[in-house]
Coordinates of C-alpha atoms and ligand atoms in Angstrom, one line a residue:
X1 CA 4.6 7.0 -19.3
X2 CA 3.7 5.5 -22.7
X3 CA 1.5 2.4 -22.7
X4 CA 3.0 -0.5 -24.4
X5 CA 0.2 -2.8 -25.6
X6 CA 2.5 -5.8 -26.1
X7 CA 3.4 -5.6 -22.4
X8 CA -0.3 -5.4 -21.4
X9 CA -1.0 -8.4 -23.6
X10 CA 1.8 -10.4 -21.8
X11 CA 0.4 -9.3 -18.4
X12 CA -3.1 -10.5 -19.5
X13 CA -1.8 -13.8 -20.7
X14 CA -0.3 -14.6 -17.2
X15 CA -3.4 -13.3 -15.4
X16 CA -5.6 -15.5 -17.5
X17 CA -3.5 -18.5 -16.5
X18 CA -4.1 -17.6 -12.8
X19 CA -0.6 -16.4 -12.1
X20 CA 0.4 -13.3 -10.1
X21 CA 2.1 -10.3 -11.7
X22 CA 3.5 -7.0 -10.4
X23 CA 1.4 -4.0 -11.4
X24 CA 2.1 -0.3 -11.0
X25 CA -0.3 2.0 -9.2
X26 CA -0.1 5.6 -8.2
X27 CA 0.2 4.7 -4.5
X28 CA 2.5 1.6 -4.4
X29 CA 3.1 -1.4 -6.7
X30 CA 0.6 -4.3 -6.3
X31 CA 0.9 -8.1 -6.6
X32 CA -2.1 -8.7 -8.8
X33 CA -4.2 -11.8 -9.7
X34 CA -7.8 -12.7 -10.8
X35 CA -10.1 -11.9 -7.8
X36 CA -12.6 -14.4 -9.1
X37 CA -10.3 -17.4 -9.2
X38 CA -9.4 -19.4 -6.0
X39 CA -6.1 -20.7 -7.3
X40 CA -4.9 -17.2 -8.4
X41 CA -5.9 -15.7 -5.0
X42 CA -4.2 -18.5 -3.0
X43 CA -1.0 -17.8 -4.9
X44 CA -1.0 -14.2 -3.7
X45 CA -1.1 -15.3 -0.1
X46 CA 1.6 -17.8 -0.5
X47 CA 4.0 -15.4 -2.4
X48 CA 3.5 -12.7 0.1
X49 CA 3.6 -15.1 3.1
X50 CA 0.5 -13.3 4.2
X51 CA -1.7 -14.7 7.0
X52 CA -4.9 -16.1 5.5
X53 CA -7.1 -13.9 7.7
X54 CA -5.7 -10.7 6.2
X55 CA -8.2 -9.8 3.4
X56 CA -7.1 -8.3 0.1
X57 CA -8.1 -5.1 -1.8
X58 CA -9.9 -5.7 -5.1
X59 CA -9.2 -3.2 -7.9
X60 CA -12.0 -2.3 -10.4
X61 CA -12.1 0.0 -13.4
X62 CA -15.2 1.8 -12.4
X63 CA -18.5 1.7 -10.5
X64 CA -20.3 -0.4 -13.2
X65 CA -17.9 -3.3 -12.8
X66 CA -18.1 -3.0 -9.0
X67 CA -21.8 -3.2 -8.8
X68 CA -21.8 -6.9 -9.7
X69 CA -20.0 -7.7 -6.5
X70 CA -20.8 -5.0 -3.9
X71 CA -23.7 -3.0 -2.4
X72 CA -23.2 0.7 -2.7
X73 CA -24.6 3.6 -0.6
X74 CA -24.8 7.4 -0.6
X75 CA -21.5 8.0 1.2
X76 CA -19.8 5.8 -1.3
X77 CA -21.2 7.7 -4.2
X78 CA -20.1 11.1 -2.8
X79 CA -16.6 10.0 -2.2
X80 CA -16.4 8.0 -5.5
X81 CA -17.4 11.1 -7.5
X82 CA -14.8 13.2 -5.9
X83 CA -11.8 10.9 -5.3
X84 CA -11.9 7.9 -7.6
X85 CA -10.0 6.9 -9.5
X86 CA -7.4 7.6 -6.9
X87 CA -5.8 6.7 -3.6
X88 CA -8.8 5.8 -1.5
X89 CA -10.1 2.3 -0.6
X90 CA -13.7 1.7 0.4
X91 CA -14.9 -1.2 2.6
X92 CA -18.4 -2.1 1.3
X93 CA -20.9 -5.0 1.8
X94 CA -20.4 -7.9 -0.5
X95 CA -23.4 -9.0 -2.6
X96 CA -24.5 -12.5 -1.8
X97 CA -24.1 -13.6 -5.4
X98 CA -20.7 -12.0 -5.9
X99 CA -18.1 -13.9 -7.8
X100 CA -15.2 -12.8 -5.5
X101 CA -13.2 -15.8 -4.4
X102 CA -13.8 -16.7 -0.7
X103 CA -10.1 -16.5 -0.1
X104 CA -10.0 -12.8 -0.9
X105 CA -12.1 -11.9 2.1
X106 CA -11.4 -14.9 4.3
X107 CA -15.2 -15.5 4.2
X108 CA -15.9 -12.0 5.5
X109 CA -19.1 -10.3 4.3
X110 CA -17.3 -7.0 3.4
X111 CA -14.9 -6.2 0.6
X112 CA -12.1 -3.6 0.3
X113 CA -12.3 -2.0 -3.2
X114 CA -10.2 0.6 -5.0
X115 CA -10.2 2.3 -8.4
X116 CA -6.5 2.9 -9.3
X117 CA -5.6 5.9 -11.3
X118 CA -2.4 4.7 -13.0
X119 CA -3.1 4.6 -16.7
X120 CA -1.3 1.3 -17.3
X121 CA -3.3 -0.4 -14.6
X122 CA -6.5 1.1 -16.0
X123 CA -5.6 0.0 -19.5
X124 CA -5.1 -3.6 -18.2
X125 CA -8.4 -3.6 -16.3
X126 CA -10.2 -2.5 -19.5
X127 CA -9.1 -5.7 -21.2
X128 CA -10.0 -8.1 -18.5
X129 CA -13.4 -9.6 -17.6
X130 CA -12.6 -9.9 -13.9
X131 CA -11.3 -7.5 -11.2
X132 CA -7.8 -7.8 -9.8
X133 CA -7.1 -8.6 -6.1
X134 CA -3.8 -6.8 -5.4
X135 CA -2.1 -6.2 -2.0
X136 CA 1.0 -4.2 -1.9
X137 CA 3.8 -6.0 -3.7
X138 CA 6.1 -6.8 -0.7
X139 CA 6.6 -9.8 1.6
X140 CA 4.3 -9.3 4.7
X141 CA 5.4 -6.6 7.2
X142 CA 8.2 -5.4 5.0
X143 CA 8.6 -2.2 3.0
X144 CA 6.2 -1.6 0.2
X145 CA 7.5 -1.4 -3.4
X146 CA 7.3 1.8 -5.4
X147 CA 9.3 0.7 -8.5
X148 CA 9.4 -2.4 -10.6
X149 CA 12.9 -3.1 -9.4
X150 CA 11.6 -3.1 -5.8
X151 CA 9.1 -5.8 -6.7
X152 CA 11.8 -7.8 -8.3
X153 CA 13.9 -7.5 -5.1
X154 CA 10.9 -8.8 -3.0
X155 CA 9.9 -11.8 -5.1
X156 CA 12.8 -12.5 -7.5
X157 CA 12.0 -15.2 -10.1
X158 CA 9.0 -16.4 -8.0
X159 CA 6.7 -14.1 -10.0
X160 CA 6.1 -14.4 -13.7
X161 CA 5.9 -10.8 -14.8
X162 CA 6.1 -7.2 -13.7
X163 CA 4.5 -4.4 -15.6
X164 CA 6.8 -1.5 -15.3
X165 CA 5.0 1.8 -14.9
X166 CA 7.8 3.9 -13.5
X167 CA 8.0 5.2 -9.9
X168 CA 4.7 5.4 -8.1
X169 CA 3.7 9.1 -8.2
X170 CA 2.3 9.2 -4.6
X171 CA 4.4 6.6 -2.9
X172 CA 2.1 5.8 0.1
X173 CA -0.7 3.3 0.3
X174 CA -4.3 4.4 -0.2
X175 CA -6.4 5.7 2.7
X176 CA -8.9 3.0 3.8
X177 CA -12.5 4.0 4.9
X178 CA -15.1 1.6 6.0
X179 CA -18.6 2.5 4.7
X180 CA -20.5 -0.6 5.9
X181 CA -21.8 1.4 8.9
X182 CA -20.8 4.9 10.2
X183 CA -17.8 6.1 8.0
X184 CA -14.6 4.9 9.8
X185 CA -11.0 5.5 8.7
X186 CA -9.1 2.2 9.2
X187 CA -5.7 3.2 7.6
X188 CA -4.2 6.7 7.1
X189 CA -2.8 7.1 3.6
X190 CA -2.3 9.5 0.8
X191 CA -5.7 11.2 0.9
X192 CA -6.1 13.3 4.1
X193 CA -8.9 12.7 6.5
X194 CA -9.9 16.4 6.4
X195 CA -10.5 16.2 2.6
X196 CA -12.7 13.1 3.1
X197 CA -14.6 14.7 5.9
X198 CA -15.3 17.8 3.9
X199 CA -16.9 15.8 1.1
X200 CA -19.0 13.6 3.4
X201 CA -20.1 16.6 5.5
X202 CA -20.4 14.7 8.7
X203 CA -18.3 13.2 11.5
X204 CA -16.0 10.4 10.6
X205 CA -14.6 7.9 13.1
X206 CA -10.9 7.2 13.3
X207 CA -10.1 3.6 14.2
X208 CA -6.4 3.1 13.5
X209 CA -5.2 1.0 16.4
X210 CA -8.2 -0.9 17.7
X211 CA -7.7 -3.6 20.4
X212 CA -9.5 -6.0 18.0
X213 CA -7.7 -5.7 14.7
X214 CA -10.1 -5.1 11.8
X215 CA -7.4 -4.4 9.3
X216 CA -4.2 -6.4 9.9
X217 CA -2.3 -3.4 8.3
X218 CA -3.2 -1.8 11.6
X219 CA -0.8 -4.1 13.4
X220 CA 2.0 -2.0 14.8
X221 CA 4.8 -4.0 13.3
X222 CA 4.5 -3.1 9.7
X223 CA 6.2 -1.3 6.9
X224 CA 9.5 -2.3 8.5
X225 CA 12.9 -1.7 6.9
X226 CA 14.2 -4.5 9.1
X227 CA 16.5 -2.3 11.2
X228 CA 15.7 -0.1 14.2
X229 CA 14.3 3.3 13.4
X230 CA 13.9 6.4 15.7
X231 CA 11.7 9.4 15.0
X232 CA 11.8 13.2 15.8
X233 CA 15.6 13.1 16.0
X234 CA 17.7 16.3 16.1
X235 CA 21.2 14.7 16.1
X236 CA 21.9 11.2 14.8
X237 CA 24.2 8.8 16.5
X238 CA 27.5 8.0 14.8
X239 CA 27.1 5.4 12.0
X240 CA 23.4 5.9 11.9
X241 CA 21.6 6.9 8.7
X242 CA 19.9 10.3 9.0
X243 CA 16.7 10.8 7.0
X244 CA 16.0 14.6 6.5
X245 CA 13.2 16.7 5.2
X246 CA 15.0 20.1 5.0
X247 CA 18.3 20.9 3.4
X248 CA 21.4 21.1 5.7
X249 CA 24.3 23.4 5.2
X250 CA 26.8 20.6 5.3
X251 CA 26.4 17.3 3.6
X252 CA 27.5 14.0 5.1
X253 CA 27.6 10.5 3.7
X254 CA 24.9 9.3 6.2
X255 CA 22.4 12.1 5.2
X256 CA 19.5 11.0 3.0
X257 CA 16.8 13.4 1.9
X258 CA 13.0 12.8 1.7
X259 CA 12.8 16.4 0.5
X260 CA 15.2 19.4 0.6
X261 CA 12.3 21.9 0.8
X262 CA 10.2 20.5 3.6
X263 CA 7.7 19.4 0.9
X264 CA 5.5 16.6 2.4
X265 CA 4.2 15.2 -0.9
X266 CA 7.8 14.8 -2.1
X267 CA 8.7 13.2 1.2
X268 CA 5.9 10.7 0.8
X269 CA 7.0 9.8 -2.7
X270 CA 10.6 9.2 -1.4
X271 CA 9.8 7.5 1.9
X272 CA 9.9 3.8 1.0
X273 CA 12.7 4.1 -1.6
X274 CA 14.9 6.0 0.9
X275 CA 14.4 3.4 3.6
X276 CA 15.2 0.7 1.0
X277 CA 18.4 2.5 -0.1
X278 CA 19.6 2.9 3.5
X279 CA 19.0 -0.7 4.3
X280 CA 20.9 -1.8 1.1
X281 CA 23.9 0.4 2.1
X282 CA 24.2 -1.7 5.2
X283 CA 23.3 0.8 7.9
X284 CA 22.3 -0.8 11.2
X285 CA 19.9 1.9 12.3
X286 CA 18.0 4.9 11.0
X287 CA 17.1 8.2 12.6
X288 CA 14.5 10.5 11.1
X289 CA 14.1 14.3 11.5
X290 CA 10.8 15.6 12.8
X291 CA 8.1 15.7 10.1
X292 CA 5.1 18.1 10.4
X293 CA 2.1 16.1 11.5
X294 CA -0.4 17.6 9.0
X295 CA -2.0 16.3 5.9
X296 CA 0.0 13.6 4.3
X297 CA 2.7 14.2 7.0
X298 CA 0.3 12.5 9.4
X299 CA 0.3 9.4 7.2
X300 CA 4.1 9.4 6.9
X301 CA 4.4 9.6 10.7
X302 CA 2.0 6.8 11.1
X303 CA 4.1 4.5 8.8
X304 CA 7.3 5.6 10.5
X305 CA 5.8 4.9 14.0
X306 CA 4.8 1.4 12.9
X307 CA 8.3 0.9 11.4
X308 CA 9.9 2.1 14.6
X309 CA 8.2 -0.8 16.5
X310 CA 10.8 -3.1 15.0
X311 CA 13.1 -4.5 17.7
X312 CA 16.4 -6.4 17.6
X313 CA 14.4 -9.2 19.3
X314 CA 12.5 -9.6 16.0
X315 CA 15.7 -10.1 14.2
X316 CA 16.8 -12.7 16.6
X317 CA 13.5 -14.5 16.3
X318 CA 13.9 -14.6 12.6
X319 CA 17.4 -16.2 12.7
X320 CA 17.5 -19.7 11.4
X321 CA 19.9 -22.0 13.2
X322 CA 20.2 -24.8 10.7
Ligands
LIG1 O1 -2.6 1.7 -2.1 C1 -3.0 0.6 -1.8 O2 -4.0 0.4 -1.1 C2 -2.2 -0.6 -2.3 C3 -2.3 -0.7 -3.8 C4 -1.6 -1.9 -4.4 O3 -3.6 -0.6 -4.2 N1 -2.7 -1.9 -1.7 C5 -2.5 -2.2 -0.4 O4 -3.0 -3.5 -0.1 O5 -2.0 -1.4 0.4 P1 -2.6 -4.2 1.3 O6 -3.1 -5.6 1.1 O7 -1.1 -4.1 1.5 O8 -3.4 -3.5 2.4 C6 -4.8 -3.6 2.4 C7 -5.3 -3.5 3.8 C8 -4.9 -4.6 4.7 O9 -4.4 -4.0 5.9 C9 -6.2 -5.4 4.9 O10 -6.2 -5.9 6.2 C10 -7.2 -4.3 4.8 O11 -6.7 -3.5 3.7 N2 -8.5 -4.9 4.3 C11 -8.8 -5.6 3.2 N3 -10.1 -6.0 3.2 C12 -10.7 -5.5 4.3 C13 -12.0 -5.7 4.9 N4 -12.9 -6.3 4.3 N5 -12.2 -5.0 6.1 C14 -11.2 -4.4 6.7 N6 -9.9 -4.2 6.2 C15 -9.7 -4.8 5.1
LIG2 MG1 0.7 -3.7 2.5

């Protein structure tokens, strides 16, 4: 996609005034604001209706800009060289004199950092003298946004501006690894655990559903299309949307394809947009064909499993009798 400098200028103008804007990344769209400014960061939490104790990811252009705020270590350097910019988020120790707003981390001593690859986002970061805090651009617990129109759907006129960078090329959130102690994966994402392990050359701990939640994204009710979802389904019920990964001989109105060739990368890219489409068409439930649990397929299944925790009782709780 071509970079339109007048759009970047507009984005910069809003960010400098401490407003939040929508930004494209290769994983999902972000809701971005100045990570050094308390007011800007508070606005992110209020727009997203996000609990204050759920810290944000801060996006940097490169390691030089990061070093003002965080302590780095050997594991970080190995992974950074291989995978950044790209779909991996590192949890590092915050420096005592860092300028990061205390609202970003909820006063924690660690910070989640990422170096996005999307050229529009990188171009924007080059023109700012602060990093951008940016959680996924969706209301808390709902589906992430992979296109500018999805962001518009989530926040409407409540946000000032959305930088349109086309559809996110990967379509799933970044993989999160904590490096403050022994390397620990906290969230599965677009980069597979085996690739990370190969580069580090040592054991990595997987801590995706701990009793004590370290990452609120680990909470089981997450990434929800807002209607019940079943996994590993062979035959859908009548009136149920059926999400498929392999082409069927017959085509029916309720069939939706993540991929027609059992291609897991394509499926990841189409996951959130397919769920959004199904919801918009008014289906009351979704069934999903079995997806191979390898590589990025493992991350797709993790998201689907969390989405499947949605119960009708949640819908009833959310009803407002006014
Ligand atoms: O691909 C992505 O990572 C996208 C794009 C926009 O960069 N961002 C994203 O942000 O998914 P968000 O806020 O939706 O998810 C960030 C997760 C949250 O579950 C949060 O709890 C966790 O990162 N997190 C942030 N700071 C943390 C910290 N210091 N320790 C542990 N977990 C942390
Ligand atoms: Mg999110």
